[in-house]
Coordinates of C-alpha atoms in Angstrom, one line a residue:
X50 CA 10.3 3.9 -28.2
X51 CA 11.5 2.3 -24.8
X52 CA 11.8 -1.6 -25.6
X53 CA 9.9 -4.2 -23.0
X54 CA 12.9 -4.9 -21.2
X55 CA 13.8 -1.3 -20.7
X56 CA 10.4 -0.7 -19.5
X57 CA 11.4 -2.9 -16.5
X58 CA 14.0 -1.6 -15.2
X59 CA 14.2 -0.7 -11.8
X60 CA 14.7 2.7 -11.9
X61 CA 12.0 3.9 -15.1
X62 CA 9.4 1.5 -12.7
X63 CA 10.6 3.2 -9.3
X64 CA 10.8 7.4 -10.1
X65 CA 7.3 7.7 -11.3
X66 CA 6.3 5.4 -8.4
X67 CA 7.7 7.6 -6.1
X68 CA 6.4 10.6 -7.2
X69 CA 3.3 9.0 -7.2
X70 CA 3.3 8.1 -3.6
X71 CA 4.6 11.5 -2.3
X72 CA 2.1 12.9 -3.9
X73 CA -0.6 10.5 -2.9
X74 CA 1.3 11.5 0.8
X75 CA 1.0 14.8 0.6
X76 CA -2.8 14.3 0.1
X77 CA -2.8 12.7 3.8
X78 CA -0.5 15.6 4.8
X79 CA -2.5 18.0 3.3
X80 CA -5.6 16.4 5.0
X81 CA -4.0 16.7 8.4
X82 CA -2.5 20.1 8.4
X83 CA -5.9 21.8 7.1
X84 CA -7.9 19.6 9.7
X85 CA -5.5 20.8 12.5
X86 CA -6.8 23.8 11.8
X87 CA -9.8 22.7 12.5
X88 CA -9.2 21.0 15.7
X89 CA -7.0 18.5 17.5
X90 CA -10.0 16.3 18.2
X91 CA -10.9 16.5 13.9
X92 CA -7.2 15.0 13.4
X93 CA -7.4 12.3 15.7
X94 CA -11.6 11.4 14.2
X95 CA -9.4 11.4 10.6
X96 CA -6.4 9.0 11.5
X97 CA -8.6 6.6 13.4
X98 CA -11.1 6.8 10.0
X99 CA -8.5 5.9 7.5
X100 CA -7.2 3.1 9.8
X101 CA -11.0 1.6 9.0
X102 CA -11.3 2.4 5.4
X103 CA -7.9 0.7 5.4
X104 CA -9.5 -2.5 6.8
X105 CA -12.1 -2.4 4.4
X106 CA -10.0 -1.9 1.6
X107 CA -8.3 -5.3 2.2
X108 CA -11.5 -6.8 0.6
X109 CA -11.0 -5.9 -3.3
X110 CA -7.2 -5.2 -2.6
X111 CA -6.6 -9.0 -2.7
X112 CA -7.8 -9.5 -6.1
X113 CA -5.7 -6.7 -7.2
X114 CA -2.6 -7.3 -5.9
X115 CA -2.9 -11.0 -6.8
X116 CA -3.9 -9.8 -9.9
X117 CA -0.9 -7.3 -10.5
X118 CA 1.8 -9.4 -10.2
X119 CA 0.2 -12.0 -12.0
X120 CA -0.1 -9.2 -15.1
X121 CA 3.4 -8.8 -14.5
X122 CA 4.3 -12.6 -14.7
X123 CA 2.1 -12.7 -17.9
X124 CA 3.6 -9.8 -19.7
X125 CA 6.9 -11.1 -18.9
X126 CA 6.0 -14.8 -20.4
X127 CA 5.2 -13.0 -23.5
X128 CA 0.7 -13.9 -22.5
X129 CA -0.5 -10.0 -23.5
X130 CA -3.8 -11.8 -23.6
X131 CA -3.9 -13.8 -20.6
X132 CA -2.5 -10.6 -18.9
X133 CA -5.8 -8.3 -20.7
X134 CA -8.3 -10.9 -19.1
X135 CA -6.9 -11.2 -15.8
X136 CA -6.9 -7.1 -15.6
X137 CA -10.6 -6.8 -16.6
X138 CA -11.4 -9.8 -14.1
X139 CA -9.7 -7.5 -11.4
X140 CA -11.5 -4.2 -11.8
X141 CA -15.1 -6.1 -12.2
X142 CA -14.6 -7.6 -9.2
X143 CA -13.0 -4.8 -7.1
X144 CA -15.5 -2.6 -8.4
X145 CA -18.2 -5.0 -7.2
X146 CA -16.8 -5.3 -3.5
X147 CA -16.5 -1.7 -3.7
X148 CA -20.3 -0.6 -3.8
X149 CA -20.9 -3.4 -1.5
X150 CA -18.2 -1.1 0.9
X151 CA -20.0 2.0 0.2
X152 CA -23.4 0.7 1.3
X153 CA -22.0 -0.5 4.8
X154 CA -19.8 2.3 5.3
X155 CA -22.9 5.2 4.5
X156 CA -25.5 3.4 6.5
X157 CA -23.4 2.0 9.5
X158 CA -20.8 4.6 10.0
X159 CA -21.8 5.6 13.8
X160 CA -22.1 2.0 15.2
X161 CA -18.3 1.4 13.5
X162 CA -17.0 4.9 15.5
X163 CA -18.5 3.1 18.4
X164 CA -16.3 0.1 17.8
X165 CA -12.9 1.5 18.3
X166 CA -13.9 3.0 21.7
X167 CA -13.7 6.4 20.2
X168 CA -14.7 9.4 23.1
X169 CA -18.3 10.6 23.0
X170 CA -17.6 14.0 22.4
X171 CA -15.7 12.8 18.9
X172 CA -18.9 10.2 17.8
X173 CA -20.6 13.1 15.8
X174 CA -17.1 14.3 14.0
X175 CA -16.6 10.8 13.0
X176 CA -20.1 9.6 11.8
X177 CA -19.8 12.7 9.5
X178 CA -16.3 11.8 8.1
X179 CA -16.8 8.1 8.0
X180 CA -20.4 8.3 6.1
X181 CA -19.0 10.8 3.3
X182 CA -15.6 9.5 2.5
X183 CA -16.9 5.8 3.3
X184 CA -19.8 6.2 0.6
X185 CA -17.0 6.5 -2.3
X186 CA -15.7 3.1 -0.9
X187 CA -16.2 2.0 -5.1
X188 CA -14.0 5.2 -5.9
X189 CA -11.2 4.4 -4.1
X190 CA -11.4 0.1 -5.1
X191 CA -11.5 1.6 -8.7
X192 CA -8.6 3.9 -8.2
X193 CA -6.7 0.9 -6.2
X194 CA -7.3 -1.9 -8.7
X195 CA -6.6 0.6 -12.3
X196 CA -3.5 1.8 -10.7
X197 CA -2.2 -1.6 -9.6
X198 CA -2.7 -3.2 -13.2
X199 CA -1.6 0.1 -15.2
X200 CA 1.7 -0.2 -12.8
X201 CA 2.5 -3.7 -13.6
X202 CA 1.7 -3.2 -17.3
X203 CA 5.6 -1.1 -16.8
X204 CA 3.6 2.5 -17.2
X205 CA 4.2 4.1 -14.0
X206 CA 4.3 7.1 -15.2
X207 CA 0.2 7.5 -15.9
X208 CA -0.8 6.9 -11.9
X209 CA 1.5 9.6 -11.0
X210 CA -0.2 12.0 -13.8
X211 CA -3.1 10.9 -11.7
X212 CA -1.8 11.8 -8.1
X213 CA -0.7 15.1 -9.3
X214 CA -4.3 15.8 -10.7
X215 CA -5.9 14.3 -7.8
X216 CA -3.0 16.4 -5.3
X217 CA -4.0 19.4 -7.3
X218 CA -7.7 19.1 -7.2
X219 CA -7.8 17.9 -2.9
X220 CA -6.2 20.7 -1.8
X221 CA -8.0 23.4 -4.0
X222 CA -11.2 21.6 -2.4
X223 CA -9.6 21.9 0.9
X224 CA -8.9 25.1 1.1
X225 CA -12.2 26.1 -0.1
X226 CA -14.5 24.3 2.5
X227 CA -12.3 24.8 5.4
X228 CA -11.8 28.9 4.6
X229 CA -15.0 29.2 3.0
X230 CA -12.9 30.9 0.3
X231 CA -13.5 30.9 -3.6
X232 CA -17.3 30.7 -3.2
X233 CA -17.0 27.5 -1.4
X234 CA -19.7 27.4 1.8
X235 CA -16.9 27.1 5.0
X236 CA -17.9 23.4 6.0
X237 CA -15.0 22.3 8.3
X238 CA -14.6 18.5 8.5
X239 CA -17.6 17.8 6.3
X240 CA -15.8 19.8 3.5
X241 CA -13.1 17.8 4.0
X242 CA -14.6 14.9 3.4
X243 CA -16.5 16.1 -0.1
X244 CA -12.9 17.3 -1.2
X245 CA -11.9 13.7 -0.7
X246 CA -14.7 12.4 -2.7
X247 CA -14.5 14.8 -5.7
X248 CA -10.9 14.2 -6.2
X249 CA -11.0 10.4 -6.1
X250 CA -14.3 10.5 -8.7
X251 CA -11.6 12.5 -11.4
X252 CA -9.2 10.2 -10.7
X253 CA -11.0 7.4 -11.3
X254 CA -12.4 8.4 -14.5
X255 CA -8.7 9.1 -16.0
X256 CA -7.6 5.7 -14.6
X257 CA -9.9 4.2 -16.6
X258 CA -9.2 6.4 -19.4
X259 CA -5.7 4.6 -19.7
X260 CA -6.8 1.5 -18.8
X261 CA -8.6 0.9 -21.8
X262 CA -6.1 1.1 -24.0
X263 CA -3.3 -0.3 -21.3
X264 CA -2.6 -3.7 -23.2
X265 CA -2.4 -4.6 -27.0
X266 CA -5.9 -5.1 -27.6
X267 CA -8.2 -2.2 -26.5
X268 CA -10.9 -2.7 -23.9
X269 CA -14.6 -2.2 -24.6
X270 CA -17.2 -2.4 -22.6
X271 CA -18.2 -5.4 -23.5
X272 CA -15.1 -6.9 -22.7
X273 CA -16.4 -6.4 -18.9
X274 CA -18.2 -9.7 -18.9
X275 CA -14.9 -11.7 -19.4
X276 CA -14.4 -14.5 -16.8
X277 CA -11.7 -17.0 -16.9
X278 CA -12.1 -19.5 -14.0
X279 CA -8.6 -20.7 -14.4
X280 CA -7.6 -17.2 -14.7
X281 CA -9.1 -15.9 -11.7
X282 CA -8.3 -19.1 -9.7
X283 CA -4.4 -18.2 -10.1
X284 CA -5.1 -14.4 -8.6
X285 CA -6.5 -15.7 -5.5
X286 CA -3.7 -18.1 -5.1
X287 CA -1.6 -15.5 -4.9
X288 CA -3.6 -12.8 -3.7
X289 CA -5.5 -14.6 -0.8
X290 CA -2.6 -15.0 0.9
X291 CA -1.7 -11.0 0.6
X292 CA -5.3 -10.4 1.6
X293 CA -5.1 -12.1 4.8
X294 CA -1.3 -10.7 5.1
X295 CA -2.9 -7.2 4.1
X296 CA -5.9 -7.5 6.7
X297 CA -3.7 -8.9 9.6
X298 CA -1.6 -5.3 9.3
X299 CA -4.3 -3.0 9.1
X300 CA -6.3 -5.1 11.8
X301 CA -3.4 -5.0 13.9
X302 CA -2.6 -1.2 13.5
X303 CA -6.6 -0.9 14.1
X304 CA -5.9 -2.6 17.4
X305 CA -3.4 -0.3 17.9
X306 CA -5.5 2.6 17.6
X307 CA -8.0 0.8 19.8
X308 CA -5.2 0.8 22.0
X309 CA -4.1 4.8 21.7
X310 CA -8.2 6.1 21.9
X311 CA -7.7 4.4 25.2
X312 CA -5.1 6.0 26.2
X313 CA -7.0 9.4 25.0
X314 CA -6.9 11.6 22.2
X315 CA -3.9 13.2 22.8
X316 CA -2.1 9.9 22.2
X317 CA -3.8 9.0 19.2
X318 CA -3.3 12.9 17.8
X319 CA 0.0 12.3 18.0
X320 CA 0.5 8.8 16.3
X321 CA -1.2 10.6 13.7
X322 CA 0.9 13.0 13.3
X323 CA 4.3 10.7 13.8
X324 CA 2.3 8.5 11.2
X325 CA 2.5 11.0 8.6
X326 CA 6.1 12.3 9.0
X327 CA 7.4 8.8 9.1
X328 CA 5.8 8.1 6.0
X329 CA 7.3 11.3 4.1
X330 CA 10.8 8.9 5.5
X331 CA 10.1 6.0 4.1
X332 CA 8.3 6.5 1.1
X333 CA 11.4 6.3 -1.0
X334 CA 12.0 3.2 0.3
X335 CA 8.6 2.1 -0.3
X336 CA 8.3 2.7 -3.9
X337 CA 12.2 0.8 -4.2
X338 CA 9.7 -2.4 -2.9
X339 CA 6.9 -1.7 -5.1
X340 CA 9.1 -1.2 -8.1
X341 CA 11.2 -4.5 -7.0
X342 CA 7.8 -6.6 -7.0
X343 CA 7.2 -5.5 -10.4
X344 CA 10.8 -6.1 -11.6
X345 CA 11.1 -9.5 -10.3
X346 CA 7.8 -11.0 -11.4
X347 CA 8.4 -10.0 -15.1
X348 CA 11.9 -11.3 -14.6
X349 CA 10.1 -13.9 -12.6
X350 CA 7.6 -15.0 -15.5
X351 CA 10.5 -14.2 -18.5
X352 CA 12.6 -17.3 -16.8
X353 CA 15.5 -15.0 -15.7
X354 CA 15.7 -16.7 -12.4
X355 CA 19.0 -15.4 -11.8
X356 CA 18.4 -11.9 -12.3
X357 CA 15.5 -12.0 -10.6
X358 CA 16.8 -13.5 -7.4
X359 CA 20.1 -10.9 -7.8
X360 CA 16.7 -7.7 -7.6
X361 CA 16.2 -8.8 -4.5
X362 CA 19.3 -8.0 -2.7
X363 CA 20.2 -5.1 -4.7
X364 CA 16.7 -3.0 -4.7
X365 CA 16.4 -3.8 -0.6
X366 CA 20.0 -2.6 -0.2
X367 CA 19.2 0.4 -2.2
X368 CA 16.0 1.4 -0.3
X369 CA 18.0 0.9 3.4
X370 CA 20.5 3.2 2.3
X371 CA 17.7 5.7 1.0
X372 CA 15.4 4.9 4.3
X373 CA 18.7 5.8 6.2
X374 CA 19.6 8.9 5.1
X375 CA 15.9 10.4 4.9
X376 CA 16.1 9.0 8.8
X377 CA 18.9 11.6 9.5
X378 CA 16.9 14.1 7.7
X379 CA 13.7 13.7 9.9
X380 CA 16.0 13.4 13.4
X381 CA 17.2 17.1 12.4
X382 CA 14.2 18.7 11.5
X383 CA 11.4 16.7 13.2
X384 CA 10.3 19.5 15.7
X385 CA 10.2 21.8 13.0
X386 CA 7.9 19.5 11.3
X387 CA 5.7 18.7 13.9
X388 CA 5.1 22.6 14.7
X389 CA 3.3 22.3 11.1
X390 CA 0.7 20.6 12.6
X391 CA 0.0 21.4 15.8
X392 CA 0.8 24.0 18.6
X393 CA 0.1 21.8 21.7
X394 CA 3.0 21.4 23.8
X395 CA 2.0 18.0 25.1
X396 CA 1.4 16.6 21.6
X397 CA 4.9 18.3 20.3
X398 CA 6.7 16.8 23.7
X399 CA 5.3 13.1 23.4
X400 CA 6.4 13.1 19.5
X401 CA 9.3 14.5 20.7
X402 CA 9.8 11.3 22.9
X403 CA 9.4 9.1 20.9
X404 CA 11.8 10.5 17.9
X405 CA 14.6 7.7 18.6
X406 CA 12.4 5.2 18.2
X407 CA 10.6 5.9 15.1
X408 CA 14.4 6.2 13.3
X409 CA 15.3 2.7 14.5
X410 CA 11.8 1.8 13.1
X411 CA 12.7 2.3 9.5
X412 CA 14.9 0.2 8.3
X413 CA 13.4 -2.6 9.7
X414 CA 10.1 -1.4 7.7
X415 CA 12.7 -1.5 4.6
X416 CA 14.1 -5.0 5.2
X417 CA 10.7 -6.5 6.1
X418 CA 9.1 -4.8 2.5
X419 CA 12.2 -5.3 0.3
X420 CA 12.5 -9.2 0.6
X421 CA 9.2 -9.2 1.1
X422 CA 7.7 -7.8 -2.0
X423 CA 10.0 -10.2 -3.7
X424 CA 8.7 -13.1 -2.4
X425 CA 5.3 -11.8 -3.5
X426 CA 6.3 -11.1 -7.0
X427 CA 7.4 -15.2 -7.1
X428 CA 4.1 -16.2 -5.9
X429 CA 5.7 -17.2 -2.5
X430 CA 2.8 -15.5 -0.7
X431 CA 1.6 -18.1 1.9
X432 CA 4.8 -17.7 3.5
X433 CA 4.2 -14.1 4.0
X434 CA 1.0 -14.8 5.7
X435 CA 2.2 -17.5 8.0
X436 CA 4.8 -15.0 9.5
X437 CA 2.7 -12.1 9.7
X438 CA -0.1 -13.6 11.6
X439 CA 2.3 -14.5 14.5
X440 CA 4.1 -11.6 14.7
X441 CA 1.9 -8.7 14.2
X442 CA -0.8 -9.9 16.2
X443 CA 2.1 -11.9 19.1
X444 CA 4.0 -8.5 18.8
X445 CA 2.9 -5.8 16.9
X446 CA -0.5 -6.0 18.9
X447 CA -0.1 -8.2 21.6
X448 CA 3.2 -6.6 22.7
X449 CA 1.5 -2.8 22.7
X450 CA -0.8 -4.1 25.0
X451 CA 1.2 -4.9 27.3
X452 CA 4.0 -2.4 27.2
X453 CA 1.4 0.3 26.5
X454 CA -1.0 -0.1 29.0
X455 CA -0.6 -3.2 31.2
X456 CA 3.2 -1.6 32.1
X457 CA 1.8 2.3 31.7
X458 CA 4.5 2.5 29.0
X459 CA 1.8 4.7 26.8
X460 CA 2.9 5.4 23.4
X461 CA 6.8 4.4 23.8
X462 CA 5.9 0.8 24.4
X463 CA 3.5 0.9 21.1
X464 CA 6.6 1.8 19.4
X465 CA 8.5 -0.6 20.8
X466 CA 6.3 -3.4 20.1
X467 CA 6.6 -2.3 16.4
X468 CA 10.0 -2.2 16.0
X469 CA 10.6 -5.9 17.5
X470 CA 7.4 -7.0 14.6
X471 CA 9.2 -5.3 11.7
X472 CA 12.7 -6.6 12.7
X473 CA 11.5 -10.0 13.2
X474 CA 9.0 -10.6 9.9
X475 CA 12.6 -8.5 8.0
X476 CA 15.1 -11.7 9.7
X477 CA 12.4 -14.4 8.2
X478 CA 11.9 -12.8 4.9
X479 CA 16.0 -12.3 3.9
X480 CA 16.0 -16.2 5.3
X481 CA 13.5 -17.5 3.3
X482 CA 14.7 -15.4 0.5
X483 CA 18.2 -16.8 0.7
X484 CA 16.4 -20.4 0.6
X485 CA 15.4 -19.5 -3.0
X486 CA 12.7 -22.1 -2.6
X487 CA 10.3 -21.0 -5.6
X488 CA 13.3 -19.9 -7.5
X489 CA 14.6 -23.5 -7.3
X490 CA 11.3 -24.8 -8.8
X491 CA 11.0 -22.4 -11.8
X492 CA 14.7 -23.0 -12.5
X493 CA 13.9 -26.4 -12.5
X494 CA 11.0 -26.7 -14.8
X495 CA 13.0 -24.2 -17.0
X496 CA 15.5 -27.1 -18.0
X497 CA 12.9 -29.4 -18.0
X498 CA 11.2 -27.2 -21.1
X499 CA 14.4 -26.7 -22.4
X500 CA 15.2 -31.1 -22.1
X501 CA 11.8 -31.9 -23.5
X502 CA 12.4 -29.1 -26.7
X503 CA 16.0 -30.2 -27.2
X504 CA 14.3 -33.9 -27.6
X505 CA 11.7 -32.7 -29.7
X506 CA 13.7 -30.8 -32.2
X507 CA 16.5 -34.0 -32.5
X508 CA 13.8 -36.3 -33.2
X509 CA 12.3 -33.8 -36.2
X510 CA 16.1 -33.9 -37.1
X511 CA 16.0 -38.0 -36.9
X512 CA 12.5 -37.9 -39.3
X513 CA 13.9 -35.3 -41.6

């Protein structure tokens, strides 16, 4: 039986992370290879869709990413209990923002199409797709909030049994309704969108299958009425932050897209597509950051300060040299790739353009989400948020404007205004990082427990 402490290391937390987010991947890739088949103008309804449920999802995502790396802190400090309560507080509340979601998404799903200045001719594709997958908005907070908490519990293993059930189940659906094969009605887009609802709802229910028993003491149902003020009060400290770091991303990228519809669909098509191949790069990378959160708050909330601050440097530096290499992989094959997805030669010849700049892209995505994540995992979230603010929405957004339109640089300049966000929020964090501010502080009030116990004990000496 694997001990606590060897449930934490970084590479039993990282392996089953990744193979959790390839898979979850390979859902969206899935998603956009059958959809091609439908049509160009289906792809570009379905990138520009997620980039809203995305936004949306910031909402209950606060409370469980705050609510994770406090579990993690908890678990580490030797609180099971403390950890239980704050996990049941999480899904409650996710679950609640989640049918709230669903209501919004279902009823107002044509006037939010209309937002992003999507083409006329793509408002009835999207008002399909939006009101379907946007009515299991409760689906996916459940699936987001269970699989955050059973991850910082040190079982990363059960939501990748997940992903591969859900994998399994979303492309059988898939196949189905866009084919019209295995006595599924052919459906197109619409099917699509069932597919994606179906395998969320089976994921969910195993989710909460391990959830229950995720901790020491078994959840009931009962147990969902649990609210600690104090309890909750330390999540948002460290998840409002994250939320508003969270929502200033995916409100920037939506500004972005904003940006590409503009420019037409064959722009945004193609960021789709570049989206998803990038991401196949830098998902090893990715779950190195996720698995270094994890790490460093149980290090974090064990008071091994040192160690902790020493996971910072050594899981970023392992996920730039991962990022890297899978960079080489993608310069050599990317055309290959892309002929996956689509057969327009304007769409392969703008990716195509645009290759150099989505390589230097990635490790600056590794350097800003290493150090990062580790500030997170200390609670140093607020920091995070300041940054991110200025520079996604002074560069990341701001600066596509201008290059991509106002200089008619199109979708080059978007990518340039990316790369000079990610590089800049990567300096700060490895700064701020090296400042070991937070680190200082727990250090500090870890000699002061130790002062106060050594006093204690030589005065019971002094009675005795």
């Amino acid at each position: 039986m694997q001990t606590e402490k060897n449930k934490f290391t970084l590479w039993l937390l990282a392996w089953p992370i990744f193979v959790e987010l390839l898979l979850q991947l390979l859902l969206g890739v899935v998603d956009t290879l059958m959809v091609s088949r439908v049509s160009d103008d289906a792809v570009a309804v379905v990138g520009l869709a997620n980039q809203v449920f995305q936004a949306m999802m910031i909402l209950f995502m606060t409370v469980a990413s705050g609510a994770g790396i406090l579990i993690a802190q908890k678990i580490g400090a030797k609180q099971q209990e403390a950890a239980r309560t704050v996990a049941i507080m999480a899904v409650t509340v996710s679950a609640a923002i989640g049918v709230v979601l669903s209501i919004i998404l279902y009823r107002e799903a044509l006037p939010l199409a209309r937002l992003f200045q999507l083409e006329e001719r793509l408002l009835p594709l999207a008002q399909t797709y939006i009101s379907i997958v946007g009515s299991g908005m409760v689906l996916t907070a459940l699936t987001a909030a269970l699989s955050t908490i059973i991850r910082n519990t040190g079982n990363t293993k059960g939501p990748m049994i997940t992903a591969i059930g859900m994998n399994v189940i979303h492309i059988v659906f898939n196949y189905g309704f866009i084919y019209g094969e295995l006595g599924f009605p052919q459906l197109g887009l619409t099917g699509v969108a069932i597919s994606t609802l179906v395998s969320r709802l089976l994921a969910t229910c195993l989710l909460l299958f391990m959830f229950v028993t995720a901790f020491e003491r078994r959840i009931s149902w009962g147990d969902l009425l649990v609210f600690n003020r104090k309890l909750f009060g330390a999540i948002l400290k460290i998840g409002w932050p994250m939320g508003i770091n969270m929502s200033s991303w995916v409100l920037s990228q939506l500004t972005i897209y904003t940006i590409l519809a503009t420019l037409g669909a064959r722009e945004l098509a193609t960021r789709t597509y570049l989206n998803t191949l990038e991401s196949i790069c830098f998902m090893l990378g990715f779950s190195i950051a996720l698995a270094v959160q994890i790490q460093i708050a149980h290090l974090y909330g064990s008071g091994n300060i040192k160690e902790a601050y020493r996971s910072g440097y050594r899981g970023t530096w392992i996920g730039m040299g991962l990022v890297g290499f899978n960079s080489l992989i993608l310069f050599f094959t990317f055309k290959s790739f892309l002929s996956f997805f689509t057969s327009d030669a304007g769409i392969v010849q703008l990716g195509m353009s645009c290759l150099g700049l989505t390589l230097v892209l990635q490790p600056g995505k590794m350097l800003n989400m290493g150090f990062g994540n580790a500030l997170s995992a200390i609670g140093d979230t607020r920091f995070n948020m300041v940054i991110s603010l200025i520079s996604m929405w002074g560069l990341a957004a701001g600066l596509s404007y201008y290059l991509g339109l106002h200089l008619g640089w199109g979708l080059a300049g978007i990518y340039v205004a990316m790369i000079c966000d990610e590089y800049l929020r990567g300096i700060l964090v490895i700064i701020r990082w090296r400042q070991k501010k937070y680190l200082r502080q727990a250090e500090a009030r870890k000699e002061s427990g130790a002062g106060l116990e050594n006093v204690r004990q030589e005065g019971m000496g002094l009675h005795a």
